[in-house]
Amino acid sequence: MRLLLITLLILQTGCAYYARDIRVQTEVGVHADISRYTAYIWSESITSLNDPSGKWQPPGFDITEDIRQLIDRELAKRGVRYSTTNPGLAVSFRLAANMQALELVKKPNSSQDMLIIKPDATLIVVLTDIASKNIIWISKAEAEIQQDIDAELVRKRLDYTITEMFKGLNNKSWF
């Protein structure tokens, strides 16, 4: 029994070690009901980078395409498929990276604060009802940009993030 508890604790704390800094917030429209939708189209997707010093290194793959594929997967799980014929939803996202982001931290062995550069990224995904043009669902994820990690770890972090973002989206009414 003790071994089982220790194993479960290790699995629980170790399964997403690479995602500890990722924070997700999701908002749902008052009359949103995902079960009304069967098809979507892609709307505008924006990627922006604030990196005047040129420190950011591309992850070694097309990050925009990977995000699209992960969103496609999450919507398909809920019965909503990409189609240009009669779509009810428009899907868009914005990915922004800021290599000059600042954070206020305590100096070691001191009560004083200091500003440090702590690069961060934000991903926002929006679902809009095409007929009414109302946003029915929006989710935002923020995370620190991890330096010197390989493409596979970046992909794992993206997968975790988008899975978490879509957890509140299901096939029944949200209300």
CSV table of C-alpha atoms in Angstrom, one decimal:
chain,number,residue,atom,x,y,z
A,1,MET,CA,0.0,0.0,0.0
A,2,ARG,CA,2.8,2.4,0.9
A,3,LEU,CA,4.6,1.7,-2.4
A,4,LEU,CA,1.4,2.4,-4.3
A,5,LEU,CA,1.0,5.7,-2.6
A,6,ILE,CA,4.6,6.7,-3.2
A,7,THR,CA,4.2,5.7,-6.9
A,8,LEU,CA,1.0,7.7,-7.3
A,9,LEU,CA,2.6,10.7,-5.7
A,10,ILE,CA,5.6,10.5,-8.0
A,11,LEU,CA,3.3,10.2,-11.0
A,12,GLN,CA,1.1,13.0,-9.9
A,13,THR,CA,4.0,15.4,-9.3
A,14,GLY,CA,6.2,14.2,-12.2
A,15,CYS,CA,3.7,13.9,-15.1
A,16,ALA,CA,3.7,17.6,-16.0
A,17,TYR,CA,7.0,18.8,-14.6
A,18,TYR,CA,7.5,20.7,-17.9
A,19,ALA,CA,4.2,22.6,-17.4
A,20,ARG,CA,4.4,23.9,-13.9
A,21,ASP,CA,4.7,27.5,-15.0
A,22,ILE,CA,1.7,27.4,-17.4
A,23,ARG,CA,-1.4,29.3,-16.3
A,24,VAL,CA,-4.7,28.9,-18.1
A,25,GLN,CA,-7.9,31.0,-17.9
A,26,THR,CA,-11.1,30.3,-19.8
A,27,GLU,CA,-14.3,32.3,-20.2
A,28,VAL,CA,-17.5,31.1,-21.8
A,29,GLY,CA,-20.3,33.2,-23.2
A,30,VAL,CA,-23.6,33.3,-21.4
A,31,HIS,CA,-25.6,31.5,-24.1
A,32,ALA,CA,-22.8,29.3,-25.4
A,33,ASP,CA,-23.6,25.7,-26.3
A,34,ILE,CA,-20.9,23.8,-28.2
A,35,SER,CA,-23.4,21.0,-29.2
A,36,ARG,CA,-25.0,23.5,-31.6
A,37,TYR,CA,-21.9,23.5,-33.8
A,38,THR,CA,-20.6,20.8,-36.1
A,39,ALA,CA,-18.2,22.8,-38.3
A,40,TYR,CA,-15.7,25.6,-38.1
A,41,ILE,CA,-13.3,27.6,-40.2
A,42,TRP,CA,-10.0,29.2,-39.4
A,43,SER,CA,-10.1,32.9,-38.9
A,44,GLU,CA,-7.1,35.2,-38.4
A,45,SER,CA,-4.2,33.8,-36.5
A,46,ILE,CA,-1.4,36.2,-35.3
A,47,THR,CA,2.0,35.5,-34.0
A,48,SER,CA,4.1,38.4,-32.6
A,49,LEU,CA,7.5,38.5,-31.1
A,50,ASN,CA,9.1,41.2,-29.0
A,51,ASP,CA,12.8,40.3,-29.1
A,52,PRO,CA,15.0,43.4,-29.9
A,53,SER,CA,18.1,41.6,-28.7
A,54,GLY,CA,17.6,38.6,-30.9
A,55,LYS,CA,17.7,36.1,-28.0
A,56,TRP,CA,14.7,33.9,-29.0
A,57,GLN,CA,15.5,30.8,-30.9
A,58,PRO,CA,12.8,29.1,-33.1
A,59,PRO,CA,11.7,25.8,-31.7
A,60,GLY,CA,12.7,23.8,-34.8
A,61,PHE,CA,9.2,23.4,-36.2
A,62,ASP,CA,6.3,25.5,-37.5
A,63,ILE,CA,4.8,26.4,-34.1
A,64,THR,CA,1.7,28.0,-35.7
A,65,GLU,CA,0.9,24.8,-37.6
A,66,ASP,CA,1.4,22.7,-34.5
A,67,ILE,CA,-1.1,25.0,-32.6
A,68,ARG,CA,-3.6,24.6,-35.4
A,69,GLN,CA,-3.3,20.8,-35.3
A,70,LEU,CA,-3.8,20.7,-31.6
A,71,ILE,CA,-6.8,22.9,-31.7
A,72,ASP,CA,-8.2,20.8,-34.6
A,73,ARG,CA,-7.7,17.7,-32.4
A,74,GLU,CA,-9.5,19.2,-29.4
A,75,LEU,CA,-12.5,20.5,-31.5
A,76,ALA,CA,-12.7,17.1,-33.3
A,77,LYS,CA,-12.9,15.3,-29.9
A,78,ARG,CA,-16.1,17.4,-29.3
A,79,GLY,CA,-17.6,16.7,-32.7
A,80,VAL,CA,-16.7,19.9,-34.4
A,81,ARG,CA,-14.8,19.6,-37.6
A,82,TYR,CA,-13.0,21.9,-40.0
A,83,SER,CA,-15.2,22.7,-43.0
A,84,THR,CA,-15.6,25.6,-45.4
A,85,THR,CA,-19.2,24.5,-46.1
A,86,ASN,CA,-21.7,26.0,-43.6
A,87,PRO,CA,-19.4,26.5,-40.6
A,88,GLY,CA,-21.0,27.8,-37.5
A,89,LEU,CA,-17.8,28.8,-35.7
A,90,ALA,CA,-14.7,30.8,-36.6
A,91,VAL,CA,-11.5,29.9,-34.7
A,92,SER,CA,-8.6,32.2,-34.2
A,93,PHE,CA,-5.6,32.4,-32.0
A,94,ARG,CA,-2.8,34.8,-31.1
A,95,LEU,CA,0.6,33.8,-29.9
A,96,ALA,CA,2.8,36.5,-28.5
A,97,ALA,CA,6.3,36.1,-27.1
A,98,ASN,CA,8.0,38.8,-25.1
A,99,MET,CA,11.7,38.3,-24.6
A,100,GLN,CA,12.0,41.6,-22.7
A,101,ALA,CA,9.3,40.8,-20.0
A,102,LEU,CA,10.2,41.9,-16.5
A,103,GLU,CA,9.4,40.4,-13.2
A,104,LEU,CA,9.9,41.8,-9.7
A,105,VAL,CA,11.7,39.3,-7.4
A,106,LYS,CA,13.3,39.5,-4.0
A,107,LYS,CA,17.1,39.8,-3.9
A,108,PRO,CA,18.7,36.7,-2.3
A,109,ASN,CA,19.4,37.3,1.4
A,110,SER,CA,17.6,40.7,1.3
A,111,SER,CA,14.2,42.3,1.7
A,112,GLN,CA,14.8,44.4,-1.4
A,113,ASP,CA,13.1,43.8,-4.7
A,114,MET,CA,14.9,43.8,-8.1
A,115,LEU,CA,13.7,43.6,-11.7
A,116,ILE,CA,14.9,40.7,-13.8
A,117,ILE,CA,14.2,39.8,-17.4
A,118,LYS,CA,12.0,36.8,-17.5
A,119,PRO,CA,10.8,36.0,-21.1
A,120,ASP,CA,7.2,35.0,-21.4
A,121,ALA,CA,4.6,33.9,-23.9
A,122,THR,CA,0.8,34.2,-24.2
A,123,LEU,CA,-1.5,32.1,-26.3
A,124,ILE,CA,-5.1,33.2,-26.7
A,125,VAL,CA,-7.7,31.0,-28.5
A,126,VAL,CA,-11.1,32.5,-29.5
A,127,LEU,CA,-14.3,30.7,-30.8
A,128,THR,CA,-16.7,33.1,-32.4
A,129,ASP,CA,-20.3,32.4,-33.6
A,130,ILE,CA,-20.3,33.3,-37.3
A,131,ALA,CA,-24.0,34.2,-37.5
A,132,SER,CA,-24.1,36.5,-34.5
A,133,LYS,CA,-20.4,37.5,-34.5
A,134,ASN,CA,-20.3,37.0,-30.8
A,135,ILE,CA,-17.3,35.5,-29.0
A,136,ILE,CA,-18.7,32.4,-27.3
A,137,TRP,CA,-15.5,31.1,-25.8
A,138,ILE,CA,-12.0,32.5,-25.1
A,139,SER,CA,-9.1,31.0,-23.4
A,140,LYS,CA,-5.7,32.5,-22.4
A,141,ALA,CA,-2.6,30.7,-21.4
A,142,GLU,CA,0.6,32.3,-20.1
A,143,ALA,CA,4.0,30.7,-19.5
A,144,GLU,CA,7.6,31.5,-19.1
A,145,ILE,CA,9.7,30.9,-22.2
A,146,GLN,CA,12.0,28.0,-21.4
A,147,GLN,CA,15.5,28.6,-22.8
A,148,ASP,CA,17.6,25.9,-24.5
A,149,ILE,CA,14.9,23.2,-24.7
A,150,ASP,CA,14.4,20.9,-27.6
A,151,ALA,CA,11.5,20.9,-30.1
A,152,GLU,CA,10.0,17.8,-28.5
A,153,LEU,CA,9.7,19.5,-25.1
A,154,VAL,CA,8.2,22.6,-26.7
A,155,ARG,CA,5.6,20.4,-28.4
A,156,LYS,CA,4.8,18.7,-25.1
A,157,ARG,CA,4.3,22.1,-23.4
A,158,LEU,CA,2.0,23.2,-26.3
A,159,ASP,CA,0.0,19.9,-26.1
A,160,TYR,CA,-0.5,20.3,-22.4
A,161,THR,CA,-1.5,24.0,-22.8
A,162,ILE,CA,-4.1,23.5,-25.4
A,163,THR,CA,-5.5,20.4,-23.7
A,164,GLU,CA,-5.9,22.4,-20.5
A,165,MET,CA,-7.5,25.3,-22.4
A,166,PHE,CA,-10.1,23.1,-24.0
A,167,LYS,CA,-11.0,21.1,-20.8
A,168,GLY,CA,-14.1,23.3,-20.2
A,169,LEU,CA,-15.4,22.8,-23.7
A,170,ASN,CA,-17.7,19.8,-24.1
A,171,ASN,CA,-20.6,18.5,-26.2
A,172,LYS,CA,-23.3,19.8,-23.9
A,173,SER,CA,-24.5,23.2,-22.9
A,174,TRP,CA,-22.2,25.1,-20.7
A,175,PHE,CA,-25.2,26.4,-18.7
